[in-house]
């Protein structure tokens, strides 16, 4: 579960890069779609501004990049506490080879 660095006080982007285990690519995509439905529901997650999902092509079709924009670090905490996120991340070990995150602010 990613948490925003202390120096972030307002809006920010989280860029998550996921590599699926071999043969688990479609499972990862389905899991990302499940979390995305919650993230895009403004009533469920009012602090999520954007939740953009991408999947690599060809020999990189097991690579996923998620671009997430939040109003505040508290909005990310709220996202991480949704049932959709907790449910999917509880099973992540079985389908994800690696997960990395980075945080950015617009200028």
PDB file of C-alpha atoms in Angstrom:
ATOM      1  CA  UNK A   1       0.000   0.000   0.000  1.00  0.00           C
ATOM      2  CA  UNK A   2       1.527   3.278  -1.128  1.00  0.00           C
ATOM      3  CA  UNK A   3       1.518   6.316   1.124  1.00  0.00           C
ATOM      4  CA  UNK A   4       2.306   9.834  -0.025  1.00  0.00           C
ATOM      5  CA  UNK A   5       5.610  11.378   1.088  1.00  0.00           C
ATOM      6  CA  UNK A   6       5.355  13.873   3.978  1.00  0.00           C
ATOM      7  CA  UNK A   7       6.217  16.890   1.816  1.00  0.00           C
ATOM      8  CA  UNK A   8       3.099  16.457  -0.329  1.00  0.00           C
ATOM      9  CA  UNK A   9       0.298  18.594   1.080  1.00  0.00           C
ATOM     10  CA  UNK A  10      -2.103  19.121  -1.849  1.00  0.00           C
ATOM     11  CA  UNK A  11      -2.856  17.558  -5.220  1.00  0.00           C
ATOM     12  CA  UNK A  12      -0.393  14.992  -6.562  1.00  0.00           C
ATOM     13  CA  UNK A  13       0.054  12.153  -9.040  1.00  0.00           C
ATOM     14  CA  UNK A  14       0.881   8.578  -8.145  1.00  0.00           C
ATOM     15  CA  UNK A  15       2.351   6.483 -10.949  1.00  0.00           C
ATOM     16  CA  UNK A  16       2.082   2.752 -10.289  1.00  0.00           C
ATOM     17  CA  UNK A  17       3.941   0.285 -12.493  1.00  0.00           C
ATOM     18  CA  UNK A  18       2.896  -3.337 -12.244  1.00  0.00           C
ATOM     19  CA  UNK A  19       4.415  -6.402 -13.889  1.00  0.00           C
ATOM     20  CA  UNK A  20       2.080  -9.404 -13.919  1.00  0.00           C
ATOM     21  CA  UNK A  21       3.289 -12.937 -13.403  1.00  0.00           C
ATOM     22  CA  UNK A  22       3.396 -15.008 -16.574  1.00  0.00           C
ATOM     23  CA  UNK A  23      -0.069 -16.226 -17.445  1.00  0.00           C
ATOM     24  CA  UNK A  24      -1.728 -13.843 -14.978  1.00  0.00           C
ATOM     25  CA  UNK A  25      -1.945 -10.785 -17.240  1.00  0.00           C
ATOM     26  CA  UNK A  26      -5.718 -10.912 -17.699  1.00  0.00           C
ATOM     27  CA  UNK A  27      -6.215 -11.454 -13.956  1.00  0.00           C
ATOM     28  CA  UNK A  28      -4.187  -8.321 -13.233  1.00  0.00           C
ATOM     29  CA  UNK A  29      -6.133  -6.326 -15.802  1.00  0.00           C
ATOM     30  CA  UNK A  30      -9.421  -7.453 -14.258  1.00  0.00           C
ATOM     31  CA  UNK A  31      -8.177  -6.496 -10.776  1.00  0.00           C
ATOM     32  CA  UNK A  32      -7.110  -3.046 -11.997  1.00  0.00           C
ATOM     33  CA  UNK A  33     -10.504  -2.586 -13.638  1.00  0.00           C
ATOM     34  CA  UNK A  34     -12.223  -3.472 -10.339  1.00  0.00           C
ATOM     35  CA  UNK A  35     -10.217  -0.863  -8.436  1.00  0.00           C
ATOM     36  CA  UNK A  36     -10.753   1.610 -11.279  1.00  0.00           C
ATOM     37  CA  UNK A  37     -14.534   1.353 -11.014  1.00  0.00           C
ATOM     38  CA  UNK A  38     -14.339   2.391  -7.386  1.00  0.00           C
ATOM     39  CA  UNK A  39     -11.766   5.117  -8.075  1.00  0.00           C
ATOM     40  CA  UNK A  40     -13.938   6.638 -10.796  1.00  0.00           C
ATOM     41  CA  UNK A  41     -17.043   6.663  -8.579  1.00  0.00           C
ATOM     42  CA  UNK A  42     -17.090  10.255  -7.301  1.00  0.00           C
ATOM     43  CA  UNK A  43     -19.407   9.345  -4.425  1.00  0.00           C
ATOM     44  CA  UNK A  44     -17.160   6.510  -3.249  1.00  0.00           C
ATOM     45  CA  UNK A  45     -13.893   8.381  -3.828  1.00  0.00           C
ATOM     46  CA  UNK A  46     -14.425  12.147  -4.082  1.00  0.00           C
ATOM     47  CA  UNK A  47     -10.700  12.809  -3.641  1.00  0.00           C
ATOM     48  CA  UNK A  48      -9.667  10.816  -6.720  1.00  0.00           C
ATOM     49  CA  UNK A  49      -9.348  13.237  -9.641  1.00  0.00           C
ATOM     50  CA  UNK A  50      -8.003  10.859 -12.315  1.00  0.00           C
ATOM     51  CA  UNK A  51      -7.464   7.108 -12.506  1.00  0.00           C
ATOM     52  CA  UNK A  52      -5.989   6.238 -15.895  1.00  0.00           C
ATOM     53  CA  UNK A  53      -4.988   2.655 -16.700  1.00  0.00           C
ATOM     54  CA  UNK A  54      -2.701   1.395 -19.451  1.00  0.00           C
ATOM     55  CA  UNK A  55      -1.382  -1.995 -20.556  1.00  0.00           C
ATOM     56  CA  UNK A  56       1.722  -2.640 -22.605  1.00  0.00           C
ATOM     57  CA  UNK A  57       1.560  -4.303 -26.013  1.00  0.00           C
ATOM     58  CA  UNK A  58       3.476  -7.142 -27.621  1.00  0.00           C
ATOM     59  CA  UNK A  59       6.176  -8.606 -25.399  1.00  0.00           C
ATOM     60  CA  UNK A  60       5.311  -6.004 -22.734  1.00  0.00           C
ATOM     61  CA  UNK A  61       1.643  -7.025 -22.433  1.00  0.00           C
ATOM     62  CA  UNK A  62       2.301  -8.041 -18.828  1.00  0.00           C
ATOM     63  CA  UNK A  63       3.242  -4.435 -17.928  1.00  0.00           C
ATOM     64  CA  UNK A  64       0.606  -2.070 -16.556  1.00  0.00           C
ATOM     65  CA  UNK A  65       0.922   1.609 -15.688  1.00  0.00           C
ATOM     66  CA  UNK A  66      -1.707   3.387 -13.617  1.00  0.00           C
ATOM     67  CA  UNK A  67      -1.742   7.181 -13.443  1.00  0.00           C
ATOM     68  CA  UNK A  68      -3.627   8.330 -10.374  1.00  0.00           C
ATOM     69  CA  UNK A  69      -4.279  11.935  -9.325  1.00  0.00           C
ATOM     70  CA  UNK A  70      -5.517  12.770  -5.840  1.00  0.00           C
ATOM     71  CA  UNK A  71      -6.629  15.948  -4.103  1.00  0.00           C
ATOM     72  CA  UNK A  72      -4.518  15.189  -1.032  1.00  0.00           C
ATOM     73  CA  UNK A  73      -2.618  12.456   0.808  1.00  0.00           C
ATOM     74  CA  UNK A  74      -5.828  11.804   2.750  1.00  0.00           C
ATOM     75  CA  UNK A  75      -7.606  11.015  -0.526  1.00  0.00           C
ATOM     76  CA  UNK A  76      -5.018   8.306  -1.237  1.00  0.00           C
ATOM     77  CA  UNK A  77      -5.610   6.847   2.217  1.00  0.00           C
ATOM     78  CA  UNK A  78      -9.349   6.799   1.480  1.00  0.00           C
ATOM     79  CA  UNK A  79      -8.649   5.047  -1.858  1.00  0.00           C
ATOM     80  CA  UNK A  80      -6.464   2.456  -0.127  1.00  0.00           C
ATOM     81  CA  UNK A  81      -9.235   1.789   2.387  1.00  0.00           C
ATOM     82  CA  UNK A  82     -11.955   0.987  -0.153  1.00  0.00           C
ATOM     83  CA  UNK A  83     -13.276  -2.553  -0.216  1.00  0.00           C
ATOM     84  CA  UNK A  84     -12.282  -2.868  -3.885  1.00  0.00           C
ATOM     85  CA  UNK A  85      -8.653  -1.938  -3.192  1.00  0.00           C
ATOM     86  CA  UNK A  86      -8.314  -4.081  -0.065  1.00  0.00           C
ATOM     87  CA  UNK A  87      -9.899  -7.091  -1.739  1.00  0.00           C
ATOM     88  CA  UNK A  88      -7.712  -6.936  -4.839  1.00  0.00           C
ATOM     89  CA  UNK A  89      -4.482  -6.150  -3.003  1.00  0.00           C
ATOM     90  CA  UNK A  90      -5.129  -9.054  -0.641  1.00  0.00           C
ATOM     91  CA  UNK A  91      -4.745 -11.376  -3.630  1.00  0.00           C
ATOM     92  CA  UNK A  92      -1.981  -9.438  -5.398  1.00  0.00           C
ATOM     93  CA  UNK A  93       0.822 -11.783  -4.376  1.00  0.00           C
ATOM     94  CA  UNK A  94      -0.644 -14.519  -6.512  1.00  0.00           C
ATOM     95  CA  UNK A  95      -0.677 -12.509  -9.745  1.00  0.00           C
ATOM     96  CA  UNK A  96       1.845  -9.654  -9.486  1.00  0.00           C
ATOM     97  CA  UNK A  97       5.563 -10.139 -10.099  1.00  0.00           C
ATOM     98  CA  UNK A  98       6.482  -6.566  -9.139  1.00  0.00           C
ATOM     99  CA  UNK A  99       4.870  -3.278  -8.166  1.00  0.00           C
ATOM    100  CA  UNK A 100       6.585   0.096  -7.958  1.00  0.00           C
ATOM    101  CA  UNK A 101       5.205   3.540  -7.231  1.00  0.00           C
ATOM    102  CA  UNK A 102       6.423   7.083  -7.614  1.00  0.00           C
ATOM    103  CA  UNK A 103       4.901  10.382  -6.637  1.00  0.00           C
ATOM    104  CA  UNK A 104       4.907  13.635  -8.614  1.00  0.00           C
ATOM    105  CA  UNK A 105       3.510  17.136  -8.251  1.00  0.00           C
ATOM    106  CA  UNK A 106       2.522  19.363 -11.154  1.00  0.00           C
ATOM    107  CA  UNK A 107       4.357  22.610 -11.719  1.00  0.00           C
TER     108      UNK A 107
END
